[in-house]
Short mmCIF file of C-alpha atoms in Angstrom, two decimals:
data_model
loop_
_atom_site.label_atom_id
_atom_site.label_comp_id
_atom_site.label_asym_id
_atom_site.label_seq_id
_atom_site.Cartn_x
_atom_site.Cartn_y
_atom_site.Cartn_z
CA MET A 1 0.00 0.00 0.00
CA ARG A 2 1.34 3.44 -0.92
CA THR A 3 2.11 5.68 2.02
CA GLU A 4 0.69 9.04 0.96
CA PRO A 5 -2.86 7.88 0.12
CA LEU A 6 -3.07 5.99 3.41
CA LEU A 7 -1.92 8.97 5.47
CA ALA A 8 -4.31 11.21 3.56
CA GLU A 9 -7.15 8.82 4.35
CA ALA A 10 -6.15 8.85 8.02
CA ASP A 11 -6.17 12.65 7.96
CA ALA A 12 -9.65 12.67 6.46
CA LEU A 13 -10.94 10.23 9.08
CA LEU A 14 -9.46 12.29 11.91
CA ALA A 15 -10.93 15.48 10.48
CA ARG A 16 -14.38 13.85 10.49
CA GLY A 17 -13.99 12.73 14.08
CA ARG A 18 -13.57 9.06 13.22
CA ALA A 19 -10.51 8.41 15.34
CA HIS A 20 -11.36 4.75 15.89
CA ASN A 21 -11.36 4.10 12.15
CA ALA A 22 -8.13 6.05 11.75
CA GLU A 23 -6.43 3.97 14.44
CA ARG A 24 -7.61 0.72 12.84
CA LEU A 25 -6.25 1.93 9.51
CA LEU A 26 -2.89 2.96 10.93
CA ALA A 27 -2.20 0.05 13.30
CA PRO A 28 -1.19 -2.53 10.66
CA PHE A 29 0.68 0.13 8.70
CA VAL A 30 2.96 1.16 11.57
CA GLY A 31 3.50 -2.53 12.22
CA ARG A 32 4.82 -2.96 8.69
CA GLU A 33 6.62 0.41 8.52
CA PRO A 34 7.57 1.37 12.08
CA GLU A 35 10.03 3.95 10.80
CA ASN A 36 7.26 6.15 9.33
CA VAL A 37 7.21 9.25 11.55
CA GLY A 38 4.08 10.74 9.96
CA ALA A 39 2.05 7.61 10.67
CA TRP A 40 3.06 7.73 14.34
CA HIS A 41 1.98 11.38 14.51
CA ARG A 42 -1.48 10.44 13.28
CA MET A 43 -1.63 7.45 15.58
CA ALA A 44 -0.87 9.72 18.54
CA ARG A 45 -3.65 12.09 17.50
CA ALA A 46 -6.15 9.26 17.03
CA ARG A 47 -5.38 7.80 20.43
CA LEU A 48 -5.65 11.19 22.10
CA ASP A 49 -9.08 11.61 20.50
CA LEU A 50 -10.01 8.18 21.86
CA ASP A 51 -8.70 9.13 25.32
CA ASP A 52 -6.16 6.31 25.12
CA LEU A 53 -3.49 8.41 26.81
CA THR A 54 -0.93 5.67 27.38
CA GLY A 55 -1.24 4.55 23.77
CA ALA A 56 -0.96 8.14 22.59
CA LEU A 57 2.23 8.63 24.57
CA LEU A 58 3.73 5.44 23.14
CA ALA A 59 2.93 6.60 19.60
CA ALA A 60 4.35 10.07 20.26
CA GLN A 61 7.49 8.58 21.78
CA ALA A 62 7.92 6.30 18.77
CA ALA A 63 7.90 9.34 16.47
CA TRP A 64 10.20 11.30 18.77
CA HIS A 65 12.75 8.48 18.99
CA LEU A 66 12.86 8.34 15.19
CA ASP A 67 13.49 12.12 14.96
CA PRO A 68 14.04 13.85 18.33
CA TYR A 69 14.42 17.27 16.69
CA ASP A 70 11.23 17.13 14.65
CA ALA A 71 8.85 19.88 15.80
CA GLU A 72 5.75 17.82 14.97
CA SER A 73 6.99 14.88 17.01
CA LEU A 74 7.69 17.22 19.92
CA PHE A 75 4.20 18.71 19.51
CA TRP A 76 2.46 15.36 19.94
CA LEU A 77 4.82 14.31 22.72
CA SER A 78 3.92 17.51 24.59
CA HIS A 79 0.20 16.96 23.94
CA ALA A 80 0.27 13.43 25.34
CA ARG A 81 2.35 14.49 28.34
CA SER A 82 -0.11 17.28 29.15
CA ARG A 83 -3.08 14.95 29.06
CA LEU A 84 -1.24 12.63 31.45
CA ALA A 85 -0.51 15.59 33.75
CA ASP A 86 3.23 15.18 33.23
CA HIS A 87 3.50 18.94 32.99
CA ALA A 88 7.24 19.53 33.26
CA GLU A 89 7.89 17.16 30.34
CA ALA A 90 4.98 18.61 28.36
CA ILE A 91 6.29 22.16 28.71
CA ALA A 92 9.85 21.10 27.91
CA ALA A 93 8.77 19.29 24.74
CA ALA A 94 6.63 22.22 23.57
CA ALA A 95 9.44 24.70 24.26
CA ALA A 96 11.83 22.51 22.27
CA ALA A 97 9.36 22.45 19.38
CA CYS A 98 9.18 26.26 19.45
CA ARG A 99 12.97 26.44 19.27
CA GLU A 100 13.01 24.13 16.28
CA ASP A 101 10.33 26.12 14.41
CA PRO A 102 10.01 29.54 16.09
CA GLY A 103 7.72 30.97 13.41
CA ASN A 104 5.01 28.34 13.82
CA PRO A 105 2.12 29.73 15.94
CA ARG A 106 0.67 26.25 16.44
CA LEU A 107 3.72 25.30 18.48
CA HIS A 108 3.55 28.42 20.62
CA ASN A 109 -0.13 27.67 21.16
CA ARG A 110 0.78 24.17 22.35
CA LEU A 111 3.31 25.61 24.79
CA ALA A 112 0.70 27.99 26.22
CA GLU A 113 -1.84 25.15 26.50
CA ALA A 114 0.74 23.07 28.36
CA GLN A 115 1.38 25.96 30.74
CA LEU A 116 -2.34 26.49 31.35
CA ALA A 117 -2.78 22.77 32.03
CA ALA A 118 0.06 23.03 34.55
CA GLY A 119 -1.54 25.96 36.35
CA LEU A 120 0.83 28.59 34.97
CA PRO A 121 -1.47 31.16 33.31
CA THR A 122 0.96 34.07 33.78
CA ASP A 123 3.65 32.20 31.84
CA ALA A 124 1.13 31.39 29.11
CA ALA A 125 -0.05 34.99 28.80
CA GLU A 126 3.50 36.36 28.73
CA GLY A 127 4.62 33.81 26.18
CA LEU A 128 1.75 34.59 23.82
CA ARG A 129 1.87 38.37 24.15
CA CYS A 130 4.26 38.97 21.25
CA VAL A 131 3.26 35.85 19.33
CA ALA A 132 -0.41 36.90 19.29
CA ASP A 133 0.50 40.14 17.48
CA LEU A 134 2.64 38.35 14.92
CA ALA A 135 0.13 35.53 14.39
CA GLY A 136 -2.91 37.69 13.81
CA TYR A 137 -4.21 35.09 11.36
CA ASP A 138 -4.38 32.18 13.84
CA ALA A 139 -7.77 32.01 15.57
CA ASP A 140 -6.82 29.09 17.83
CA LEU A 141 -3.88 30.97 19.26
CA GLN A 142 -6.04 34.04 19.92
CA VAL A 143 -8.50 31.86 21.85
CA THR A 144 -5.71 30.41 23.97
CA PHE A 145 -4.38 33.92 24.58
CA GLY A 146 -7.86 34.94 25.69
CA LYS A 147 -8.01 32.04 28.13
CA ALA A 148 -4.65 32.98 29.61
CA LEU A 149 -5.62 36.64 29.95
CA PHE A 150 -8.88 35.83 31.69
CA ALA A 151 -7.09 33.39 34.00
CA ILE A 152 -4.79 36.19 35.21
CA GLY A 153 -7.70 38.56 35.81
CA ARG A 154 -7.78 40.62 32.62
CA PRO A 155 -11.31 40.03 31.27
CA LEU A 156 -11.40 43.02 28.89
CA SER A 157 -8.15 42.01 27.20
CA ALA A 158 -9.42 38.45 27.07
CA ARG A 159 -12.55 39.57 25.24
CA GLU A 160 -10.43 41.53 22.79
CA ALA A 161 -8.45 38.38 22.01
CA LEU A 162 -11.65 36.42 21.43
CA GLY A 163 -12.93 39.25 19.24
CA ARG A 164 -9.82 38.89 17.09
CA ALA A 165 -10.41 35.14 16.86
CA LEU A 166 -13.97 35.71 15.64
CA ALA A 167 -12.76 38.33 13.17
CA ILE A 168 -10.47 35.66 11.72
CA ASP A 169 -13.09 32.90 11.86
CA PHE A 170 -16.59 34.13 12.66
CA GLY A 171 -17.85 30.64 13.35
CA HIS A 172 -14.96 29.55 15.58
CA ALA A 173 -16.59 27.21 18.09
CA GLY A 174 -13.85 27.59 20.69
CA ALA A 175 -14.10 31.38 20.72
CA ARG A 176 -17.88 31.31 21.06
CA ALA A 177 -17.74 28.72 23.83
CA MET A 178 -15.19 30.83 25.71
CA LEU A 179 -17.37 33.93 25.44
CA LYS A 180 -20.20 32.03 27.11
CA THR A 181 -17.81 30.79 29.78
CA PHE A 182 -16.53 34.32 30.40
CA ASP A 183 -20.09 35.67 30.67
CA LYS A 184 -20.98 33.01 33.22
CA ALA A 185 -17.83 33.65 35.24
CA MET A 186 -18.26 37.43 35.15
CA SER A 187 -21.86 37.20 36.35
CA THR A 188 -20.46 36.62 39.85
CA ALA A 189 -17.77 39.33 39.66
CA ILE A 190 -19.01 42.50 41.35
CA ASP A 191 -15.71 43.86 42.69
CA ALA A 192 -11.96 43.28 42.50
CA ALA A 193 -12.04 40.44 45.02
CA SER A 194 -14.82 38.53 43.25
CA LEU A 195 -13.11 39.11 39.88
CA ALA A 196 -9.91 37.61 41.26
CA LEU A 197 -11.88 34.64 42.56
CA ALA A 198 -13.61 34.15 39.19
CA ALA A 199 -10.23 34.29 37.43
CA ASP A 200 -8.73 31.77 39.85
CA ASP A 201 -11.68 29.42 39.38
CA PHE A 202 -11.34 29.69 35.62
CA ALA A 203 -7.60 29.04 35.76
CA GLU A 204 -8.23 25.97 37.92
CA SER A 205 -10.77 24.67 35.40
CA LEU A 206 -8.01 24.64 32.76
CA ARG A 207 -5.66 22.56 34.85
CA ILE A 208 -5.21 18.85 34.21
CA HIS A 209 -4.62 16.72 37.28
CA PRO A 210 -3.23 13.17 37.33
CA GLY A 211 -5.91 10.62 36.47
CA GLN A 212 -8.43 13.27 35.45
CA SER A 213 -9.36 11.73 32.10
CA ALA A 214 -9.71 8.27 33.61
CA ARG A 215 -12.06 9.60 36.28
CA ARG A 216 -14.20 11.35 33.69
CA ARG A 217 -14.41 8.24 31.55
CA THR A 218 -15.31 6.06 34.55
CA GLY A 219 -17.93 8.54 35.72
CA ALA A 220 -19.52 8.72 32.27
CA GLY A 221 -19.67 4.93 32.08
CA ARG A 222 -21.28 4.68 35.51
CA ASP A 223 -23.86 7.32 34.62
CA ALA A 224 -24.81 5.52 31.40
CA LEU A 225 -25.06 2.14 33.15
CA GLY A 226 -27.15 3.65 35.92
CA HIS A 227 -29.53 5.23 33.44
CA VAL A 228 -30.04 1.94 31.57
CA ALA A 229 -30.59 0.10 34.86
CA ARG A 230 -33.17 2.63 36.05
CA VAL A 231 -35.11 2.42 32.79
CA ALA A 232 -35.01 -1.40 32.94
CA LEU A 233 -36.25 -1.34 36.54
CA VAL A 234 -39.28 0.74 35.56
CA TRP A 235 -40.14 -1.60 32.70
CA PHE A 236 -39.79 -4.77 34.80
CA LEU A 237 -41.98 -3.32 37.56
CA ALA A 238 -44.54 -2.21 34.98
CA ALA A 239 -44.54 -5.70 33.45
CA LEU A 240 -44.97 -7.27 36.89
CA ALA A 241 -47.92 -5.00 37.64
CA GLY A 242 -49.43 -5.66 34.21
CA VAL A 243 -49.29 -9.43 34.67
CA GLY A 244 -50.94 -9.08 38.08
CA VAL A 245 -53.78 -6.98 36.67
CA LEU A 246 -54.39 -9.38 33.78
CA GLU A 247 -54.48 -12.36 36.10
CA ALA A 248 -56.81 -10.58 38.55
CA THR A 249 -59.27 -9.85 35.74
CA GLY A 250 -59.13 -13.43 34.50
CA LEU A 251 -57.55 -12.54 31.18
CA LEU A 252 -54.31 -14.40 31.89
CA VAL A 253 -53.16 -17.35 33.96
CA ALA A 254 -49.53 -16.61 34.80
CA PRO A 255 -47.19 -19.33 36.09
CA SER A 256 -45.34 -18.59 39.31
CA SER A 257 -42.07 -18.81 37.40
CA LEU A 258 -43.04 -15.66 35.44
CA TYR A 259 -43.50 -13.69 38.66
CA PHE A 260 -40.19 -15.03 39.97
CA THR A 261 -38.35 -14.07 36.77
CA LEU A 262 -39.78 -10.55 36.72
CA LEU A 263 -39.02 -10.02 40.41
CA LEU A 264 -35.47 -11.30 39.94
CA ALA A 265 -34.93 -9.04 36.91
CA ALA A 266 -36.33 -6.00 38.75
CA GLY A 267 -34.14 -6.73 41.77
CA THR A 268 -31.05 -7.04 39.60
CA ALA A 269 -31.81 -3.77 37.81
CA GLY A 270 -32.37 -2.05 41.15
CA CYS A 271 -29.02 -3.29 42.50
CA VAL A 272 -27.16 -2.17 39.38
CA SER A 273 -28.85 1.23 39.52
CA THR A 274 -27.76 1.68 43.15
CA LEU A 275 -24.17 0.56 42.52
CA ALA A 276 -23.82 2.81 39.45
CA ARG A 277 -25.04 5.89 41.30
CA PRO A 278 -22.35 8.62 41.24
CA ALA A 279 -20.42 8.90 44.48
CA GLY A 280 -21.18 11.89 46.73
#
């Protein structure tokens, strides 16, 4: 199989949000051609999208070992390290990428994101101050700059940065989402002290703590299981009541085994619903 068409197909799948398909496409390819740096980059991105953080780090490290001075490899290594809350390594990798390609705003954006994830909004804002002026065409970077500015208590400057992002890309989802977030945060800011508190809360919301993604995934799974169990419990109880009514009116003669089965199923659903209830 030719390399370029396969990587282009992986890019298209990733752009459409089909990371699972992209990973399945790439897995046998990197097995046959483990020296292909570009394939490892895409594998790292796919696994990050799938929240497979360990797998993403392994893919990023594979690319980095093949070319430790490649800015793209350093970018994905930093991304994976940030998601795993290995912040010192994430910042170091992003800074190295910026040194390798200092004119690339995407790399400076990654460095600022790594700093925000580490709880260093002042460093992120300072690092983007000059870059944001030079990269006036990059909406993503302007959004990250806005986040950093708001996190250090400069809401007006943050809104200006988001305004620039929307001027570049009027439909930018990240900029619009941040504006809503800012409005919600500012609704509680009535003086300097409450503004500082709102900024601190926002900065904390950007931080990534060890195990955070795993907790979110586990919580989502528990919520879904609990919902299914609760719906099943309602249906089993309704069926049990329906059988009782039909038998009482003489329309049905139900064997005792049917009652036992429905009671057992309802009890099981009730237990699962209780166990899957979110803690706290």
